[in-house]
Amino acid sequence: MKIRRLMRRAALLLLAGLAALNTLAYVHARSFTTFSTDGQRTPDPETLSFAQKLGVLFTGPTLPRPQIRATPVNIGLAHETHHFRTRDGFTLEAWRLPQPATVEARGLVLLFHGYGDSKSSLLTEARIFHEMGYEAVLVDFRGSGGSDGNTTTIGYDEAEDVWTSVVYVGRWPAARHLVVFGSSMGAVAVMRAAALHELPVDALILQAPFASLIEAVEHRFRRLHAPAFPSAQLLVFWGGVQRGFDGLHHDPVRYAERIRVPVLLLQGERDPLACVDEARAIHARLAGRKELVVFPKASHQSLYRADRQRWRGAITGFLAS
């Protein structure tokens, strides 16, 4: 009888632990996939005290809805604002930076931003492409900037935004040579769109994509010095349940196998969120012509700002070829 009581108590404790772990995962999943309409963004884990990290562990981080911080006017470029609708009902906002009427554009570059950001984060890169003679079009994903919504699926449903944007700009003359640029989550959404739809584009430029959503979440737990297993798997599962997508199989390294257009892959050597080994795994799976350029000492940041000469040289050489 004593053994039975001990076993019963142990089972109850185990069930209570599993329930608590799933509750925490559910809360974190909601925090990572729902943008707050008020409150301040939770700072990077490295800047938090032990008590603050515990607080984030139990309540989840706060991520305000990404806003427009600057416009093309701030970099001295004329622009047009466009709105178009996805098949699943979201209205997206984009900025078009056309070449002067007297200049024939070399092509068109579509730019897609990262997680928790907006199209204004890529204004510098858009300016560089514009200086190279291309039209640049910056798009806000659903949930960000001037687009509809306040949730994200970390690149899964955002692939529909990429596809819709490619179709929309495809009618413009400059799109006869169409290149798609994606950074971080934007790169993942571009890869998924290319794998699902065989995008009618000439090339892809991918900056710091993660290899799988589970790995990306594991990296974030490690930065909090929290156990990644099974927390990451549970968080991804519950995020998928809440937002209606299959996060457990959201794997860009698999998407790579179905991408046959030329790809330039840009990666920071010291990126803690999308490691260089993940970039190498993606590069190995790409089916078409491919190039990997690693930026020494660069973290998960704008690689143009990390090393302007290397970034511009890699882009120029790739587009020229």
XYZ file of C-alpha atoms in Angstrom:
321
model
C 0.000 0.000 0.000
C 2.830 2.404 0.804
C 4.430 1.704 -2.577
C 1.098 2.348 -4.312
C 0.663 5.654 -2.485
C 4.207 6.707 -3.420
C 3.620 5.765 -7.044
C 0.330 7.654 -7.055
C 2.008 10.759 -5.624
C 4.853 10.481 -8.119
C 2.359 10.201 -10.979
C 0.437 13.220 -9.713
C 3.643 15.243 -9.418
C 4.641 14.220 -12.937
C 1.235 15.206 -14.309
C 1.396 18.521 -12.438
C 4.863 19.176 -13.860
C 3.737 18.376 -17.389
C 0.693 20.609 -16.986
C 2.844 23.479 -15.714
C 5.352 23.037 -18.545
C 2.598 23.019 -21.161
C 1.017 26.100 -19.591
C 4.320 27.977 -19.773
C 4.816 26.843 -23.377
C 1.310 28.024 -24.280
C 1.951 31.449 -22.714
C 5.300 31.821 -24.482
C 3.849 30.693 -27.806
C 1.208 33.389 -27.569
C 3.854 35.993 -26.712
C 6.050 35.027 -29.672
C 3.211 34.982 -32.218
C 1.020 37.879 -31.026
C 2.190 41.474 -31.202
C 1.199 43.700 -28.302
C -0.655 46.943 -28.992
C 0.889 48.560 -25.909
C 3.803 48.055 -23.540
C 7.561 48.101 -24.096
C 9.583 45.458 -25.870
C 11.334 42.970 -23.584
C 15.117 43.635 -23.770
C 17.593 41.027 -25.025
C 18.197 38.221 -22.489
C 21.862 39.230 -22.073
C 20.791 42.566 -20.557
C 18.325 41.108 -18.031
C 19.006 40.343 -14.385
C 18.341 36.866 -12.996
C 15.030 38.043 -11.486
C 13.993 39.645 -14.780
C 14.822 36.453 -16.669
C 12.627 34.506 -14.269
C 9.823 36.973 -14.902
C 10.134 36.560 -18.666
C 10.287 32.796 -18.222
C 6.893 32.782 -16.483
C 5.085 35.530 -18.411
C 6.665 35.401 -21.860
C 8.311 38.347 -23.633
C 6.450 41.456 -24.734
C 6.782 42.291 -28.419
C 4.982 45.482 -29.527
C 3.449 45.520 -32.983
C 6.225 46.536 -35.419
C 5.868 50.141 -36.532
C 7.230 52.248 -39.378
C 10.278 54.085 -37.995
C 11.334 55.850 -41.197
C 10.224 56.202 -44.815
C 12.066 56.560 -48.151
C 11.793 60.315 -47.666
C 14.339 59.965 -44.848
C 16.911 58.591 -47.298
C 16.099 61.133 -50.002
C 14.189 58.858 -52.382
C 10.792 59.334 -54.004
C 8.366 56.474 -53.500
C 4.886 55.178 -54.149
C 2.745 53.400 -51.548
C 0.854 50.337 -52.767
C -1.747 48.105 -51.133
C -2.762 44.637 -52.301
C -4.665 41.713 -50.827
C -3.576 38.142 -50.173
C -5.743 35.141 -50.974
C -6.414 34.594 -47.263
C -7.699 38.129 -46.759
C -4.805 40.304 -45.517
C -4.108 43.716 -47.047
C -0.379 44.307 -47.394
C 1.422 47.626 -47.713
C 4.509 48.149 -49.864
C 6.790 50.990 -50.902
C 7.990 51.164 -54.484
C 11.211 53.065 -55.147
C 11.190 53.578 -58.919
C 14.127 54.667 -61.034
C 13.843 58.118 -62.666
C 11.676 58.218 -65.802
C 14.793 58.827 -67.923
C 16.496 55.661 -66.646
C 15.635 52.085 -67.606
C 15.784 49.937 -64.483
C 18.094 46.907 -64.571
C 15.397 44.913 -62.783
C 13.346 44.864 -59.622
C 14.291 43.721 -56.107
C 11.558 42.738 -53.640
C 12.661 43.056 -49.996
C 11.153 41.250 -46.993
C 11.992 42.066 -43.368
C 12.636 39.922 -40.302
C 10.675 38.861 -37.220
C 9.343 41.681 -35.062
C 10.274 44.347 -37.595
C 8.817 46.298 -40.513
C 9.832 47.262 -44.043
C 11.534 50.404 -42.749
C 14.315 48.182 -41.342
C 15.483 47.480 -44.912
C 15.588 51.046 -46.211
C 19.395 51.071 -46.269
C 19.577 47.859 -48.313
C 16.833 49.158 -50.622
C 18.847 52.328 -51.224
C 21.881 50.246 -52.232
C 19.846 48.236 -54.719
C 18.384 51.483 -56.055
C 21.913 52.893 -56.503
C 22.782 49.742 -58.471
C 20.042 50.641 -60.957
C 17.195 48.452 -59.693
C 13.700 49.358 -58.639
C 13.251 48.390 -54.992
C 9.960 47.316 -53.425
C 9.742 46.899 -49.643
C 6.818 44.900 -48.243
C 5.326 44.735 -44.752
C 4.377 41.228 -43.718
C 0.951 40.662 -42.180
C 0.996 41.920 -38.607
C 3.665 44.568 -39.291
C 3.911 48.216 -40.308
C 1.149 49.300 -42.664
C -0.226 45.802 -43.291
C -3.221 44.126 -41.620
C -3.154 41.953 -38.537
C -1.229 41.692 -35.275
C 0.045 38.088 -35.349
C 2.876 36.182 -37.013
C 3.603 32.576 -37.973
C 7.399 33.108 -38.169
C 7.537 32.809 -41.951
C 4.968 30.036 -42.498
C 1.842 31.922 -43.633
C 4.071 34.878 -44.572
C 5.075 32.775 -47.591
C 1.637 33.707 -48.959
C 2.621 37.384 -48.595
C 5.752 36.706 -50.658
C 3.787 34.920 -53.374
C 1.149 37.679 -53.503
C 3.856 40.352 -53.761
C 5.648 38.551 -56.591
C 2.403 38.287 -58.538
C 1.536 41.940 -57.878
C 4.845 43.425 -59.034
C 5.159 40.961 -61.913
C 3.120 43.248 -64.165
C 5.633 46.113 -63.901
C 8.257 46.471 -66.684
C 11.211 46.318 -64.276
C 10.071 42.863 -63.114
C 11.423 41.309 -66.322
C 14.465 40.687 -64.081
C 13.047 39.947 -60.639
C 15.175 39.269 -57.544
C 13.781 38.560 -54.079
C 15.700 39.526 -50.930
C 14.720 38.231 -47.493
C 16.319 38.780 -44.100
C 15.953 36.335 -41.182
C 12.238 35.422 -41.010
C 11.848 37.147 -44.358
C 14.402 34.762 -45.853
C 12.468 31.804 -44.426
C 9.176 33.074 -45.879
C 10.878 33.534 -49.266
C 12.246 29.977 -49.138
C 8.855 28.502 -48.272
C 7.167 30.493 -51.029
C 9.806 29.357 -53.536
C 9.363 25.723 -52.480
C 5.560 25.830 -52.646
C 4.997 27.986 -55.711
C 8.192 27.783 -57.770
C 8.367 31.567 -57.776
C 8.799 33.121 -61.241
C 11.944 34.988 -60.225
C 15.509 35.171 -61.500
C 17.297 34.790 -58.161
C 17.001 34.818 -54.371
C 19.214 36.604 -51.840
C 18.759 35.085 -48.379
C 20.218 36.661 -45.256
C 20.453 34.590 -42.034
C 17.551 32.117 -42.375
C 17.121 29.511 -39.637
C 17.236 25.815 -40.567
C 14.109 24.856 -38.616
C 11.684 26.682 -36.349
C 12.437 24.293 -33.489
C 16.162 25.101 -33.702
C 15.407 28.833 -33.775
C 13.310 28.546 -30.607
C 15.946 26.353 -28.928
C 18.509 29.121 -29.466
C 16.239 31.605 -27.677
C 15.806 29.303 -24.671
C 19.563 28.856 -24.420
C 20.032 32.628 -24.380
C 17.768 32.651 -21.295
C 19.855 29.789 -19.865
C 16.682 27.699 -19.761
C 16.392 24.036 -20.821
C 15.597 23.872 -24.533
C 14.143 20.356 -24.452
C 11.239 19.754 -24.379
C 10.357 23.437 -23.941
C 11.127 24.412 -27.550
C 9.111 21.536 -28.993
C 6.118 22.358 -26.784
C 6.303 26.070 -27.597
C 6.377 25.383 -31.341
C 3.505 22.899 -31.000
C 1.282 25.316 -29.088
C 2.202 28.207 -31.374
C 1.037 26.104 -34.305
C -2.202 25.230 -32.513
C -2.914 28.877 -31.707
C -2.102 30.214 -35.177
C -3.175 27.227 -37.275
C 0.127 26.185 -38.842
C 2.479 23.195 -38.648
C 5.450 24.668 -36.828
C 6.966 21.266 -36.070
C 7.651 20.809 -39.799
C 8.549 24.416 -40.608
C 12.023 23.511 -41.910
C 13.782 25.795 -44.428
C 16.517 23.186 -44.799
C 13.846 21.006 -46.442
C 12.443 23.886 -48.478
C 15.927 24.317 -49.952
C 15.648 21.002 -51.783
C 12.874 22.414 -53.992
C 14.552 25.729 -54.826
C 16.179 25.646 -58.259
C 16.787 29.334 -59.020
C 20.223 30.826 -58.203
C 20.630 31.653 -54.510
C 23.056 33.916 -52.660
C 23.158 33.007 -48.961
C 24.585 35.596 -46.529
C 25.413 34.568 -42.963
C 27.025 36.072 -39.863
C 29.717 33.850 -38.363
C 28.706 34.631 -34.759
C 24.938 34.658 -35.222
C 23.377 33.140 -32.051
C 19.875 32.822 -33.538
C 20.597 31.346 -36.971
C 23.978 29.646 -36.677
C 26.507 29.364 -39.481
C 26.130 25.561 -39.410
C 22.448 26.030 -40.239
C 23.391 28.188 -43.224
C 25.790 25.497 -44.404
C 23.052 22.867 -44.064
C 20.683 24.994 -46.157
C 23.415 25.689 -48.717
C 24.125 21.959 -49.078
C 20.453 21.219 -49.846
C 19.873 23.961 -52.424
C 19.190 22.338 -55.777
C 20.298 25.128 -58.118
C 23.312 27.394 -58.501
C 24.291 28.677 -55.071
C 26.820 30.753 -53.183
C 27.446 31.124 -49.441
C 29.200 34.217 -48.083
C 30.066 34.223 -44.356
C 30.677 37.500 -42.521
C 33.391 37.049 -39.866
C 32.435 38.225 -36.361
C 28.949 39.339 -37.501
C 25.944 38.526 -35.307
C 22.194 38.437 -36.095
C 22.097 41.930 -37.549
C 22.136 43.887 -40.777
C 25.109 42.310 -42.517
C 25.442 45.440 -44.641
C 26.133 47.456 -41.484
C 28.469 44.734 -40.204
C 30.690 44.835 -43.310
C 29.535 47.185 -46.053
C 32.309 46.355 -48.480
C 31.854 42.597 -48.201
C 28.053 42.826 -48.445
C 28.084 45.096 -51.458
C 30.778 43.039 -53.177
C 28.847 39.812 -52.672
C 25.605 41.321 -53.982
C 27.229 43.025 -56.966
C 29.134 39.925 -58.017
C 26.096 37.678 -57.675
C 23.776 39.949 -59.652
C 26.392 40.493 -62.339
C 26.758 36.755 -62.852
